[in-house]
Coordinates of C-alpha atoms in Angstrom, one line a residue:
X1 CA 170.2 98.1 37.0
X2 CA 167.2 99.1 34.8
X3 CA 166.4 95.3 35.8
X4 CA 166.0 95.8 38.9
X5 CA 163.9 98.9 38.8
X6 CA 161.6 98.0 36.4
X7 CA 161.2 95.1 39.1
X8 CA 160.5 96.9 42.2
X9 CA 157.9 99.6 40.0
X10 CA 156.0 96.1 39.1
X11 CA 156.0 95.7 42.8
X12 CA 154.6 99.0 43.7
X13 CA 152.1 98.8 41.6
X14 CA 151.0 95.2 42.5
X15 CA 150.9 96.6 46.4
X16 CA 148.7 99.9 45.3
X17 CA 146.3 97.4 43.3
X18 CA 146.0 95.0 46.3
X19 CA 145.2 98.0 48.8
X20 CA 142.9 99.4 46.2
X21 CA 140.8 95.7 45.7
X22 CA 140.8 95.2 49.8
X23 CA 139.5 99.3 49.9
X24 CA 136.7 98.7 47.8
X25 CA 135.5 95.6 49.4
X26 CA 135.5 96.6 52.8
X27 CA 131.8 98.4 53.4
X28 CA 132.0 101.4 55.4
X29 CA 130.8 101.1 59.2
X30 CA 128.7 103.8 59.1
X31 CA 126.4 102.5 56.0
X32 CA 126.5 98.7 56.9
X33 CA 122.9 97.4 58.1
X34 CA 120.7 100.0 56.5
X35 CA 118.6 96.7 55.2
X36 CA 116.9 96.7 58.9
X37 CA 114.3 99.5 59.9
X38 CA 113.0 99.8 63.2
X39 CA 109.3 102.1 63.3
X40 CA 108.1 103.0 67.2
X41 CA 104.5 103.3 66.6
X42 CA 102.1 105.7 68.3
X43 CA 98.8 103.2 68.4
X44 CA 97.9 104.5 71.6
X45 CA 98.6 107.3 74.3
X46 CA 100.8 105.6 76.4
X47 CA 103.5 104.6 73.5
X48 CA 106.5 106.4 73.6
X49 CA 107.7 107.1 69.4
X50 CA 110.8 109.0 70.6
X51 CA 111.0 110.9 73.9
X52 CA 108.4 110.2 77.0
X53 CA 108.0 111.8 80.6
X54 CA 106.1 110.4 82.7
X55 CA 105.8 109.7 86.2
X56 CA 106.7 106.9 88.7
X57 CA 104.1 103.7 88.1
X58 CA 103.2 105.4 84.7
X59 CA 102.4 102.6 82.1
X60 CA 104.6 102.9 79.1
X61 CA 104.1 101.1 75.6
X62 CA 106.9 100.4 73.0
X63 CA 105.1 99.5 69.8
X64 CA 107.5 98.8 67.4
X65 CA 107.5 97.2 64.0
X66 CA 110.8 95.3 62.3
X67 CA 111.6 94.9 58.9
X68 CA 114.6 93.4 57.2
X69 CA 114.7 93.9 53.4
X70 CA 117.2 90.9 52.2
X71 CA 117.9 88.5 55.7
X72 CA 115.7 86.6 57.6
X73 CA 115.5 87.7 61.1
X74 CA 115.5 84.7 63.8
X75 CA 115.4 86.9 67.2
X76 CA 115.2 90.4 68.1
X77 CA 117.1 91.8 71.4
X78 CA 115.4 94.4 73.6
X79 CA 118.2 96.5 75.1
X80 CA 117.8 98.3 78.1
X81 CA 120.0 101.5 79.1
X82 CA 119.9 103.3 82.7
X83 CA 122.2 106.0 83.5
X84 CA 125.8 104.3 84.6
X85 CA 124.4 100.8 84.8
X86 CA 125.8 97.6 82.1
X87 CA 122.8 97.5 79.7
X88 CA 120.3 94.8 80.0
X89 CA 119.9 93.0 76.7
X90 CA 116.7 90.8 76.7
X91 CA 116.5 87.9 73.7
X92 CA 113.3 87.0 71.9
X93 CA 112.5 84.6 69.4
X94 CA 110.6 85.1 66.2
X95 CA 108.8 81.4 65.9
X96 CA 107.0 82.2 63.1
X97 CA 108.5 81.9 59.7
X98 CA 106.2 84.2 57.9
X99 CA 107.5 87.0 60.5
X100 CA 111.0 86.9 59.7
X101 CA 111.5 89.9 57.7
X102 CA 108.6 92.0 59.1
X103 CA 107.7 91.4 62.8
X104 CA 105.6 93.6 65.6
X105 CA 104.8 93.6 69.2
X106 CA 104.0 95.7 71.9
X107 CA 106.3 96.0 74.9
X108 CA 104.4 97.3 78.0
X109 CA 106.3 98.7 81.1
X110 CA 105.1 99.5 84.3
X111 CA 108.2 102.2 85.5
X112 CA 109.9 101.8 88.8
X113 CA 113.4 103.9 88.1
X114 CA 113.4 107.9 88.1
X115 CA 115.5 109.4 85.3
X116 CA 116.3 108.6 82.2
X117 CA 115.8 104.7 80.6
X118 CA 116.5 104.2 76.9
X119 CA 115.2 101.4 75.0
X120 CA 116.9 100.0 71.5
X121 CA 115.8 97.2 69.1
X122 CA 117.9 95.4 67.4
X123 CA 117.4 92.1 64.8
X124 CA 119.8 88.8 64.8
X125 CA 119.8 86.1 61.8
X126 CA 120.1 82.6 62.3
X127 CA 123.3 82.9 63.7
X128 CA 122.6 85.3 66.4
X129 CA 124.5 88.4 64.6
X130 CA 123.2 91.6 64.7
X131 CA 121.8 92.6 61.5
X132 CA 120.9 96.1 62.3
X133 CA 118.7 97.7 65.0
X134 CA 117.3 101.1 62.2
X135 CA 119.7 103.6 64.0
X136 CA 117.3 104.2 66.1
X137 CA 116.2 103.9 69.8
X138 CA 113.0 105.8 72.4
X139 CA 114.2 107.3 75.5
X140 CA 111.5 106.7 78.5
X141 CA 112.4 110.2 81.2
X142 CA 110.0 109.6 85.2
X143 CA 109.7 112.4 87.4
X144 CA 111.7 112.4 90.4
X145 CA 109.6 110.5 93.0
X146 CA 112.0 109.8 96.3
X147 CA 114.3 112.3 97.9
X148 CA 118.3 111.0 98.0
X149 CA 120.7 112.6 101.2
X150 CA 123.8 111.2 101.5
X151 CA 126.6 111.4 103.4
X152 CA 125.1 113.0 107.0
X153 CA 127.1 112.6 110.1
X154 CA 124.7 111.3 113.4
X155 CA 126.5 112.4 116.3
X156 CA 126.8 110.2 119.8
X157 CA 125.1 111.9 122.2
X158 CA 127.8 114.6 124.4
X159 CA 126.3 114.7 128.3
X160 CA 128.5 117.5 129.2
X161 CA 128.2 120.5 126.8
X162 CA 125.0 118.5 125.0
X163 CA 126.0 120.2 121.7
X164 CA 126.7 117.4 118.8
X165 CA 123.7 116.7 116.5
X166 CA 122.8 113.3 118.2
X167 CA 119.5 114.0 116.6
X168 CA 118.0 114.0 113.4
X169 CA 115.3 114.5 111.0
X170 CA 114.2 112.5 108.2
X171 CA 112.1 115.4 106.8
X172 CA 115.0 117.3 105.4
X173 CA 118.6 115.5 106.5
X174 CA 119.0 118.0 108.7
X175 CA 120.9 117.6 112.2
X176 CA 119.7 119.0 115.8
X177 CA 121.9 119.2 119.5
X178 CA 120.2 118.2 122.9
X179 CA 119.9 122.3 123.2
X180 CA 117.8 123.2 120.4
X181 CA 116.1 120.0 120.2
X182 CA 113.1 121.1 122.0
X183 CA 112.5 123.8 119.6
X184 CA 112.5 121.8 116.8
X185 CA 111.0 118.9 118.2
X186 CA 108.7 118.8 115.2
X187 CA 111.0 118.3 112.8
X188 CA 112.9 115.3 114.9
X189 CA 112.6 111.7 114.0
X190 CA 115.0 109.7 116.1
X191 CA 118.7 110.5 118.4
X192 CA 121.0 108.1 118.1
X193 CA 123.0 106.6 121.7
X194 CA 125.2 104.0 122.5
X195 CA 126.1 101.3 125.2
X196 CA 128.7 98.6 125.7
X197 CA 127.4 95.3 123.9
X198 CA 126.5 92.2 125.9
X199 CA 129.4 90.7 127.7
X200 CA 132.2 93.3 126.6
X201 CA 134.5 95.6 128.1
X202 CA 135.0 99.5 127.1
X203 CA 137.1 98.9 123.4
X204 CA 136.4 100.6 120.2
X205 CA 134.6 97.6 118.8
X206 CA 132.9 96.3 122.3
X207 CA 130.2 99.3 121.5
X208 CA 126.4 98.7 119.7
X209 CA 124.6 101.7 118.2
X210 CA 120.6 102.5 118.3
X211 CA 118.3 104.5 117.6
X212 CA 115.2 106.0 119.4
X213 CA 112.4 107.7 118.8
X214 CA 111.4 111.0 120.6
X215 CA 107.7 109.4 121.2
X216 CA 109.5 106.3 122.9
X217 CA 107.6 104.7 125.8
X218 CA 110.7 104.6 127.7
X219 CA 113.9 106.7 126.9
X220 CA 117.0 104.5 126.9
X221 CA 119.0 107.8 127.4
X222 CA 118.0 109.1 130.6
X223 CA 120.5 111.7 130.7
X224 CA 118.9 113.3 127.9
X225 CA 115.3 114.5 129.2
X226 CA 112.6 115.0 126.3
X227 CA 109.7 114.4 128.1
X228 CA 108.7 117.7 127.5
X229 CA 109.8 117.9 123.9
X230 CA 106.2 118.5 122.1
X231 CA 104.8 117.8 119.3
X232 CA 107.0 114.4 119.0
X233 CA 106.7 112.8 115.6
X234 CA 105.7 109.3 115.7
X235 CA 108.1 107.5 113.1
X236 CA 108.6 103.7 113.0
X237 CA 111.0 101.7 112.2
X238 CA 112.4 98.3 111.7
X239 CA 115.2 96.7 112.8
X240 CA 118.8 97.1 111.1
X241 CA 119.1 94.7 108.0
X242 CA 122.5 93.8 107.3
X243 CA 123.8 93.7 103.9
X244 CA 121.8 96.4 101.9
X245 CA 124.4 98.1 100.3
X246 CA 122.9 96.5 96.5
X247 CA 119.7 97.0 97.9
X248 CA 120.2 100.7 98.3
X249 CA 122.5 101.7 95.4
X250 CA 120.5 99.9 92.7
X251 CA 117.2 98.1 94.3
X252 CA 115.6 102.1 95.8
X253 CA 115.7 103.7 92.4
X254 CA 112.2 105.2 92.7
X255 CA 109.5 106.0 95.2
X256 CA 108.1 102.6 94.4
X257 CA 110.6 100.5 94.6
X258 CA 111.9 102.0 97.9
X259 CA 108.5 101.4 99.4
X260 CA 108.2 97.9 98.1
X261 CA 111.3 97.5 99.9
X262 CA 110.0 99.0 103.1
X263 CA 107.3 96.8 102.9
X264 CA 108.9 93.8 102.8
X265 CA 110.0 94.4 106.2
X266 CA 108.3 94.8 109.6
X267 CA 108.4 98.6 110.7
X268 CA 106.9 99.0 113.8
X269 CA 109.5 99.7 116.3
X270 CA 109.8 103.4 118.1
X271 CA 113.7 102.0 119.1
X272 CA 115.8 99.6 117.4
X273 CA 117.4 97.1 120.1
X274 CA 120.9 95.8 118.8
X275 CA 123.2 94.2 121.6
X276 CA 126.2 94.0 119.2
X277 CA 127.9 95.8 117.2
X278 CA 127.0 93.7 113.9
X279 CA 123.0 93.9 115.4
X280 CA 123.0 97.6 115.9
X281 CA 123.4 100.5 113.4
X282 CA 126.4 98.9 111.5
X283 CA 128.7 99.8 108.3
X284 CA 126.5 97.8 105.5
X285 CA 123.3 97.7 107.7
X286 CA 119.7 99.7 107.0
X287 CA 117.4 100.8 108.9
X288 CA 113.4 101.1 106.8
X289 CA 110.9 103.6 108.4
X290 CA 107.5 105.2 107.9
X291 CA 107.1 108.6 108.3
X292 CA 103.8 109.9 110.1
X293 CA 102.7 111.8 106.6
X294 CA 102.9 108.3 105.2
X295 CA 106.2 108.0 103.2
X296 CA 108.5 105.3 103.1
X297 CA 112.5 105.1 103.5
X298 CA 115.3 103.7 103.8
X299 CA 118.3 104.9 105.9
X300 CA 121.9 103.7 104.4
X301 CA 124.7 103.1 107.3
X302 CA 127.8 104.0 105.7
X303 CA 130.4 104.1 108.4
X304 CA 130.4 103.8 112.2
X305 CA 133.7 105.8 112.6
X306 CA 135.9 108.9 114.7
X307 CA 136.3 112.1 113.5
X308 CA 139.6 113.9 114.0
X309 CA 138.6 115.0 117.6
X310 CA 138.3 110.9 118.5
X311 CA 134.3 112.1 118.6
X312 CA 132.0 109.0 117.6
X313 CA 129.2 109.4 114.6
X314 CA 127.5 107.4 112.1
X315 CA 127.3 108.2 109.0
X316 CA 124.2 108.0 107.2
X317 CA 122.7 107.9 103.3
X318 CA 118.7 108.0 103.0
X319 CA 116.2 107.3 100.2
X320 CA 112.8 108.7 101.2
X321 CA 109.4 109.0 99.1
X322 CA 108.8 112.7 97.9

């Protein structure tokens, strides 16, 4: 019996001197890669050391400097970090062996996203591993420069009680019915209609959707008189674009890049003219405009839909230059 004891102590103790030898050669996370320092430089006014806020089309600089005390450092990644979005991680070479423990450059930025962007360094060694990025990282903040609405409901146009907001302004998202539309004719930048598409009979697809201007030469919705509606605004437009749903949700992220898109497109229509239902306002489609002060947008079709009453409306997102 003492045999066997004196056995499985000796065993006890070879397991507590194993864990103990394994404990003191694994490194704690938290004080790995201190070799690596990472210094954000403030050589000039537009650098950004730590915290930035500037405004859309600002010029930024990242000045940094990269030191590694005992590996060479073969590449450096420049990681890029807006709001919900993957990060971006952009790979550069060092080519020159005398920069492989200390290395500098300046990164210069032009910004086109409003909110927050944060930028991190890091160093790899000759095997592409991260060696440490100095625990550290500069946070880049632009002003809000475009105006976001989403989710508004266009109604189709009622001829008998003339009461659903089948018009609408770009100014402030804001709805108006046939009945107070003269009043507030200054605030109104299109009404929305529909008509059976070419060659179809009355079914809930057979339908395309358009919009009008109140300054339209000729008003494709005679039942609805504006002719004395005064003062009309004078926004154009172009025609729907299918397939902007990337476009809007991650390409119109500023006021810049939602009038680069803008522009990229002809807007000069005072009525869109879709004979289908894919040509008109449809789910996926936009619609770019220019607003008579000069500001660009983009209108986002969500859904051409019913609402519990069986009444027809689009529903609409917009992006729109502040």
């Amino acid at each position: 019996m003492k045999t066997k004891n004196i056995h499985k102590l000796f065993l006890v103790a070879l397991s507590v001197l194993m864990f103990a030898s394994c404990k003191k050669e694994s490194e704690n996370i938290f004080t790995m890669f201190t070799d690596v320092t990472v210094t954000y430089n403030n050589s000039d006014p537009r650098c950004v050391t730590d915290y930035k806020l500037v405004n859309d089309k600002d010029e930024v600089w990242i000045d940094f400097t990269i030191n590694s005390a005992s590996e060479d450092m073969y590449s450096y990644t420049i990681e890029k970090s807006s709001g919900t979005q993957t990060p971006e991680r952009t790979i550069i070479t060092i080519n020159d062996p005398t920069k492989r423990r200390s290395f500098s450059d300046i990164i210069k930025l032009t910004m086109t996203r409003d909110g927050k962007t944060t930028y991190r360094i890091y160093a790899l060694n000759q095997k592409g591993i991260f060696i440490g990025d100095g625990k550290k990282s500069v946070t880049i903040e632009v002003n809000p420069s475009y105006m976001v609405y989403a989710n508004r409901n266009i109604y189709l146009p009622d001829t008998l009680g003339k009461s659903l907001p089948s018009f609408f302004s770009l100014k402030d998202a804001s709805g108006y019915n046939y009945n107070n539309g003269a009043s507030n004719s200054a605030n109104i930048d299109f009404g929305v209609y529909r008509k059976l598409a070419t060659n179809s009979t009355p079914t809930a697809i057979a339908y395309t959707y358009n919009l009008y201007s109140p300054s339209v030469a000729v008003n494709p919705l005679t039942v609805y008189d504006i002719s004395s509606w005064t003062p009309k605004r004078t926004t154009k437009f172009s025609a729907p674009i299918t397939g902007q749903a990337t476009a809007f949700l991650t390409g119109a992220v500023s006021g810049s890049t939602v009038e680069a898109l803008a522009r990229a497109r002809t807007i000069n229509l005072d009525a869109t003219a879709g004979t289908t239902l894919a040509n008109g306002l449809f789910a996926g489609s936009a619609v770019f405009f220019l607003t008579p002060e000069g500001k660009y947008g983009m209108m986002y079709i969500n859904v051409v839909a019913l609402d519990y009453d069986k009444k027809p409306f689009i529903n609409v997102s917009i992006k729109v230059q502040r």
